[in-house]
Amino acid sequence: MADCIFCKIALGEIPCAKIYEDDLVLSFLDINPINPGHTLVLPKKHYTTLLEIDPDVLEACVLASQKIAKAIYTGVKADGLNFLQNNFRAAGQLIDHVHFHLIPRYENDGFLTAWPGRQYPSGEMESTLKKIVAEL
Ligand code: 5GP
Ligand code: ZN
């Protein structure tokens, strides 16, 4: 993809602080970290979101992420770690090249302090379940 910044990084046209690389996967430090060590993991090939990434490439990204997560957690002496992935603008995706965030976390670091879960109104859990299962 000509105008994709992560494709340019994968091609070596834009520099990055590289953490890990193999045939399918690249990983580097996020330029604006939530905490130091915040890392991105992505396929070298361009896919826009989780919904269309090739399953073999996804597998490679997730396995690499586990390996890198252990290195981050230990390396920066984190108290916790988030593995996050945003798809489409409504979910906060800013770069349209699928990527996974590995974010080292510390007690009271102020990120994601609220998880505003709500109860389903009566009957909505069942109707929602039906809509999703029908698509599988
Ligand atoms: P998204 O919101 O798309 O899930 O996250 C995009 C992430 O990419 C952001 O956390 C942002 O800081 C990071 N980012 C954007 N441009 C660059 C860049 O040129 N280099 C690096 N290393 N990270 C970037
Ligand atoms: Zn791309």
Coordinates of N, CA and C and ligand atoms in Angstrom, one line a residue:
M1 N 0.9 -1.2 0.0 CA 0.0 0.0 0.0 C 0.9 1.3 0.0
A2 N 0.7 2.1 -1.0 CA 1.6 3.2 -1.3 C 1.7 4.2 -0.1
D3 N 0.5 4.5 0.4 CA 0.5 5.6 1.4 C 0.4 5.1 2.9
C4 N 0.8 3.8 3.1 CA 0.7 3.2 4.4 C 2.0 3.4 5.2
I5 N 1.9 4.1 6.3 CA 3.2 4.3 7.1 C 3.8 3.0 7.6
F6 N 3.0 2.1 8.0 CA 3.5 0.8 8.5 C 4.1 -0.1 7.4
C7 N 3.5 0.0 6.2 CA 4.2 -0.6 5.0 C 5.5 0.0 4.8
K8 N 5.6 1.3 4.9 CA 6.9 2.0 4.6 C 7.9 1.6 5.7
I9 N 7.5 1.4 6.9 CA 8.4 0.9 8.0 C 8.8 -0.5 7.7
A10 N 7.9 -1.3 7.3 CA 8.2 -2.7 7.0 C 9.2 -2.8 5.8
L11 N 9.1 -1.9 4.9 CA 10.0 -1.9 3.7 C 11.4 -1.2 4.0
G12 N 11.5 -0.7 5.2 CA 12.7 0.0 5.7 C 12.8 1.4 5.1
E13 N 11.7 1.9 4.6 CA 11.8 3.3 4.0 C 11.6 4.4 5.1
I14 N 11.1 4.0 6.3 CA 11.0 4.8 7.5 C 11.6 4.1 8.6
P15 N 12.4 4.7 9.4 CA 13.1 4.0 10.5 C 12.1 3.6 11.7
C16 N 12.5 2.6 12.4 CA 11.7 2.3 13.6 C 12.7 1.7 14.6
A17 N 12.3 1.7 15.9 CA 13.0 1.0 17.0 C 12.6 -0.4 17.0
K18 N 13.3 -1.2 16.2 CA 12.9 -2.6 16.0 C 13.1 -3.5 17.2
I19 N 12.1 -4.2 17.5 CA 12.1 -5.2 18.6 C 12.3 -6.6 18.1
Y20 N 11.7 -6.9 17.0 CA 11.6 -8.3 16.5 C 11.3 -8.3 15.0
E21 N 11.8 -9.3 14.3 CA 11.4 -9.5 12.9 C 11.6 -10.9 12.5
D22 N 10.6 -11.4 11.7 CA 10.8 -12.7 11.0 C 10.3 -12.6 9.6
D23 N 10.0 -13.7 8.9 CA 9.6 -13.6 7.5 C 8.2 -12.8 7.4
L24 N 7.4 -13.0 8.4 CA 6.0 -12.5 8.3 C 5.7 -11.3 9.2
V25 N 6.5 -11.2 10.2 CA 6.1 -10.3 11.3 C 7.2 -9.3 11.6
L26 N 6.7 -8.1 11.9 CA 7.6 -7.0 12.4 C 7.1 -6.4 13.7
S27 N 8.0 -6.0 14.6 CA 7.6 -5.5 15.8 C 8.6 -4.3 16.2
F28 N 8.0 -3.2 16.6 CA 8.8 -2.0 17.0 C 8.1 -1.2 18.1
L29 N 8.9 -0.4 18.7 CA 8.3 0.5 19.8 C 7.3 1.5 19.2
D30 N 6.2 1.6 19.9 CA 5.3 2.7 19.5 C 5.9 4.1 19.8
I31 N 5.8 5.0 18.8 CA 6.4 6.3 18.9 C 5.8 7.2 20.0
N32 N 4.6 6.9 20.4 CA 3.9 7.7 21.4 C 3.4 6.7 22.5
P33 N 4.3 6.2 23.3 CA 3.9 5.1 24.2 C 3.0 5.5 25.3
I34 N 2.1 4.6 25.7 CA 1.3 4.7 26.9 C 2.2 4.6 28.1
N35 N 3.1 3.7 28.0 CA 4.3 3.6 29.0 C 5.5 3.2 28.2
P36 N 6.7 3.5 28.7 CA 7.9 3.0 27.9 C 7.9 1.5 27.7
G37 N 8.2 1.1 26.5 CA 8.1 -0.3 26.2 C 6.9 -0.7 25.4
H38 N 5.9 0.2 25.3 CA 4.7 0.0 24.5 C 5.2 -0.4 23.1
T39 N 4.7 -1.5 22.6 CA 5.2 -2.1 21.4 C 4.1 -2.5 20.4
L40 N 4.4 -2.4 19.2 CA 3.4 -2.8 18.1 C 3.9 -4.0 17.4
V41 N 3.0 -4.9 17.1 CA 3.3 -6.2 16.4 C 2.4 -6.2 15.2
L42 N 3.0 -6.4 14.0 CA 2.2 -6.4 12.8 C 2.7 -7.3 11.7
P43 N 1.8 -7.6 10.8 CA 2.3 -8.4 9.6 C 3.1 -7.5 8.7
K44 N 4.1 -8.0 8.0 CA 4.8 -7.2 7.1 C 4.0 -6.8 5.9
K45 N 3.1 -7.8 5.5 CA 2.2 -7.5 4.4 C 1.0 -6.7 4.9
H46 N 0.5 -5.9 4.0 CA -0.6 -5.0 4.3 C -2.0 -5.8 4.4
Y47 N -2.6 -5.7 5.6 CA -4.0 -6.1 5.8 C -4.6 -4.9 6.6
T48 N -5.8 -4.6 6.4 CA -6.3 -3.4 7.0 C -6.8 -3.7 8.5
T49 N -7.5 -4.8 8.7 CA -8.0 -5.1 10.0 C -7.9 -6.6 10.3
L50 N -8.3 -6.9 11.5 CA -8.3 -8.3 12.0 C -9.2 -9.1 11.1
L51 N -10.2 -8.5 10.5 CA -11.3 -9.2 9.8 C -10.8 -9.8 8.5
E52 N -9.7 -9.3 7.9 CA -9.2 -9.9 6.7 C -7.8 -10.4 6.7
I53 N -7.1 -10.4 7.8 CA -5.8 -10.9 7.8 C -5.8 -12.4 7.6
D54 N -4.8 -12.9 6.8 CA -4.7 -14.3 6.6 C -4.5 -15.1 7.9
P55 N -5.2 -16.2 8.1 CA -5.1 -16.9 9.4 C -3.6 -17.3 9.7
D56 N -2.9 -17.7 8.7 CA -1.5 -18.1 9.0 C -0.6 -17.0 9.5
V57 N -0.9 -15.8 8.9 CA -0.2 -14.6 9.3 C -0.6 -14.1 10.7
L58 N -1.9 -14.3 10.9 CA -2.4 -13.9 12.2 C -1.8 -14.8 13.3
E59 N -1.7 -16.1 13.0 CA -1.0 -17.0 13.9 C 0.4 -16.6 14.2
A60 N 1.1 -16.2 13.2 CA 2.5 -15.8 13.3 C 2.6 -14.5 14.2
C61 N 1.6 -13.6 14.0 CA 1.6 -12.4 14.8 C 1.3 -12.7 16.3
V62 N 0.4 -13.5 16.5 CA 0.0 -13.8 17.9 C 1.1 -14.6 18.6
L63 N 1.7 -15.5 17.9 CA 2.8 -16.3 18.6 C 4.0 -15.3 18.8
A64 N 4.3 -14.5 17.9 CA 5.4 -13.5 18.1 C 5.0 -12.6 19.3
S65 N 3.8 -12.2 19.4 CA 3.3 -11.3 20.4 C 3.5 -11.9 21.8
Q66 N 3.3 -13.2 21.9 CA 3.5 -13.8 23.2 C 4.9 -13.8 23.6
K67 N 5.8 -14.1 22.7 CA 7.2 -14.1 22.9 C 7.7 -12.7 23.4
I68 N 7.2 -11.7 22.6 CA 7.6 -10.3 22.9 C 7.0 -9.8 24.2
A69 N 5.8 -10.2 24.5 CA 5.1 -9.8 25.7 C 5.9 -10.3 26.9
K70 N 6.5 -11.5 26.9 CA 7.3 -11.9 28.0 C 8.5 -11.1 28.2
A71 N 9.1 -10.7 27.0 CA 10.4 -9.9 27.1 C 10.0 -8.5 27.6
I72 N 8.9 -7.9 27.2 CA 8.5 -6.6 27.7 C 8.3 -6.6 29.2
Y73 N 7.4 -7.6 29.6 CA 7.0 -7.7 31.0 C 8.2 -7.8 31.9
T74 N 9.2 -8.6 31.5 CA 10.4 -8.8 32.3 C 11.3 -7.6 32.2
G75 N 11.5 -7.2 30.9 CA 12.5 -6.2 30.6 C 12.3 -4.9 31.2
V76 N 11.0 -4.4 31.3 CA 10.7 -3.1 31.9 C 10.1 -3.3 33.3
K77 N 10.1 -4.5 33.8 CA 9.6 -4.8 35.2 C 8.2 -4.2 35.3
A78 N 7.3 -4.6 34.4 CA 6.0 -4.2 34.5 C 5.2 -5.0 35.5
D79 N 4.1 -4.3 36.0 CA 3.2 -5.0 36.9 C 2.1 -5.8 36.2
G80 N 1.9 -5.4 34.9 CA 0.8 -6.0 34.1 C 1.1 -5.7 32.6
L81 N 0.2 -6.2 31.8 CA 0.4 -6.0 30.3 C -0.9 -6.1 29.6
N82 N -1.2 -5.2 28.7 CA -2.4 -5.3 27.9 C -2.0 -5.7 26.5
F83 N -2.8 -6.6 25.9 CA -2.7 -7.0 24.5 C -3.9 -6.5 23.8
L84 N -3.8 -5.4 23.0 CA -5.0 -4.7 22.5 C -4.9 -4.6 21.0
Q85 N -6.0 -4.5 20.4 CA -6.1 -4.4 18.9 C -7.3 -3.6 18.5
N86 N -7.1 -2.5 17.7 CA -8.3 -1.7 17.4 C -8.6 -1.9 15.9
N87 N -9.9 -2.0 15.6 CA -10.4 -2.1 14.2 C -11.4 -1.1 13.9
F88 N -11.1 -0.3 12.9 CA -12.0 0.8 12.4 C -12.0 2.0 13.3
R89 N -12.3 3.1 12.8 CA -12.2 4.4 13.5 C -13.1 4.4 14.8
A90 N -14.2 3.7 14.7 CA -15.1 3.7 15.9 C -14.5 3.0 17.1
A91 N -13.5 2.2 16.8 CA -12.8 1.4 17.9 C -11.4 2.0 18.1
G92 N -11.1 3.2 17.5 CA -9.8 3.8 17.8 C -8.7 3.5 16.9
Q93 N -9.0 2.8 15.7 CA -7.9 2.5 14.8 C -7.5 3.8 14.0
L94 N -6.2 4.2 14.1 CA -5.7 5.4 13.4 C -4.9 5.0 12.2
I95 N -4.2 3.9 12.3 CA -3.3 3.4 11.2 C -4.0 2.2 10.6
D96 N -4.3 2.3 9.3 CA -5.1 1.2 8.6 C -4.3 0.1 8.1
H97 N -3.3 -0.4 8.9 CA -2.5 -1.6 8.7 C -2.6 -2.3 10.0
V98 N -3.3 -3.5 10.0 CA -3.6 -4.2 11.2 C -2.3 -4.3 12.1
H99 N -2.5 -4.1 13.4 CA -1.4 -4.2 14.4 C -2.0 -4.5 15.7
F100 N -1.1 -5.0 16.6 CA -1.4 -5.4 17.9 C -0.6 -4.5 18.9
H101 N -1.2 -4.0 19.9 CA -0.5 -3.3 20.9 C -0.1 -4.2 22.1
L102 N 1.1 -4.1 22.5 CA 1.6 -4.7 23.8 C 2.0 -3.6 24.7
I103 N 1.2 -3.4 25.8 CA 1.4 -2.2 26.6 C 1.7 -2.6 28.0
P104 N 3.0 -2.4 28.4 CA 3.3 -2.7 29.8 C 2.5 -1.8 30.8
R105 N 2.1 -2.3 31.9 CA 1.2 -1.6 32.8 C 1.8 -1.6 34.2
Y106 N 1.5 -0.5 34.9 CA 1.9 -0.3 36.3 C 0.7 0.0 37.2
E107 N 0.8 -0.4 38.4 CA -0.3 0.0 39.4 C -0.5 1.5 39.3
N108 N -1.8 1.9 39.2 CA -2.1 3.3 39.2 C -1.4 4.1 38.1
D109 N -1.2 3.5 36.9 CA -0.6 4.3 35.8 C -1.6 5.2 35.1
G110 N -2.9 5.1 35.4 CA -3.9 6.0 34.9 C -4.5 5.6 33.5
F111 N -4.0 4.5 32.9 CA -4.5 4.1 31.6 C -5.7 3.1 31.8
L112 N -6.7 3.3 31.0 CA -7.9 2.4 31.1 C -8.4 2.2 32.5
T113 N -8.6 3.3 33.2 CA -9.0 3.2 34.6 C -10.5 2.7 34.7
A114 N -11.3 3.0 33.7 CA -12.7 2.6 33.8 C -13.0 1.6 32.7
W115 N -13.9 0.6 33.0 CA -14.4 -0.4 32.0 C -15.9 -0.4 32.2
P116 N -16.5 0.6 31.4 CA -17.9 0.9 31.8 C -18.9 -0.2 31.3
G117 N -18.8 -1.4 31.8 CA -19.7 -2.5 31.4 C -21.1 -2.2 31.9
R118 N -22.1 -2.6 31.2 CA -23.5 -2.4 31.6 C -24.2 -3.7 31.6
Q119 N -25.3 -3.8 32.2 CA -26.2 -5.0 32.2 C -27.0 -5.0 30.9
Y120 N -27.2 -6.2 30.3 CA -28.2 -6.3 29.2 C -29.6 -6.0 29.7
P121 N -30.4 -5.2 28.9 CA -31.8 -5.2 29.2 C -32.4 -6.6 29.0
S122 N -33.5 -6.9 29.6 CA -34.2 -8.2 29.5 C -34.3 -8.7 28.0
G123 N -33.8 -9.9 27.7 CA -34.0 -10.4 26.4 C -32.9 -10.1 25.4
E124 N -32.1 -9.0 25.7 CA -31.2 -8.5 24.7 C -29.9 -9.4 24.6
M125 N -29.6 -10.1 25.6 CA -28.4 -11.0 25.6 C -28.7 -12.1 24.6
E126 N -29.9 -12.7 24.7 CA -30.3 -13.8 23.9 C -30.4 -13.4 22.4
S127 N -31.0 -12.2 22.2 CA -31.2 -11.8 20.8 C -29.9 -11.4 20.1
T128 N -29.0 -10.9 20.9 CA -27.6 -10.6 20.4 C -26.9 -11.8 20.1
L129 N -26.9 -12.8 21.0 CA -26.3 -14.1 20.8 C -26.7 -14.7 19.5
K130 N -28.0 -14.7 19.2 CA -28.6 -15.3 18.0 C -28.0 -14.6 16.7
K131 N -27.9 -13.2 16.8 CA -27.4 -12.5 15.6 C -26.0 -12.8 15.3
I132 N -25.2 -13.0 16.3 CA -23.8 -13.3 16.1 C -23.6 -14.8 15.6
V133 N -24.2 -15.7 16.4 CA -24.0 -17.1 16.0 C -24.5 -17.4 14.6
A134 N -25.5 -16.7 14.2 CA -26.1 -16.9 12.8 C -25.0 -16.5 11.7
E135 N -24.0 -15.7 12.1 CA -23.0 -15.3 11.1 C -21.8 -16.2 11.1
L136 N -21.7 -17.1 12.0 CA -20.5 -18.0 12.1 C -20.6 -19.1 11.0
Ligands
5GP1 P1 -4.1 2.5 16.5 O1 -4.9 3.7 17.1 O2 -4.2 2.6 15.0 O3 -4.4 1.2 17.1 O4 -2.6 2.8 16.9 C1 -1.6 3.3 16.1 C2 -0.4 3.5 16.9 O5 0.7 3.7 16.0 C3 -0.4 4.7 17.9 O6 -0.2 4.2 19.2 C4 0.7 5.6 17.4 O7 1.5 6.2 18.5 C5 1.6 4.6 16.6 N1 2.3 5.2 15.5 C6 1.8 6.1 14.6 N2 2.7 6.4 13.7 C7 3.9 5.8 14.0 C8 5.2 5.8 13.5 O8 5.5 6.4 12.5 N3 6.1 5.0 14.2 C9 5.8 4.3 15.3 N4 6.8 3.6 15.8 N5 4.6 4.3 15.8 C10 3.6 5.0 15.2
ZN2 ZN 0.4 -1.1 5.2

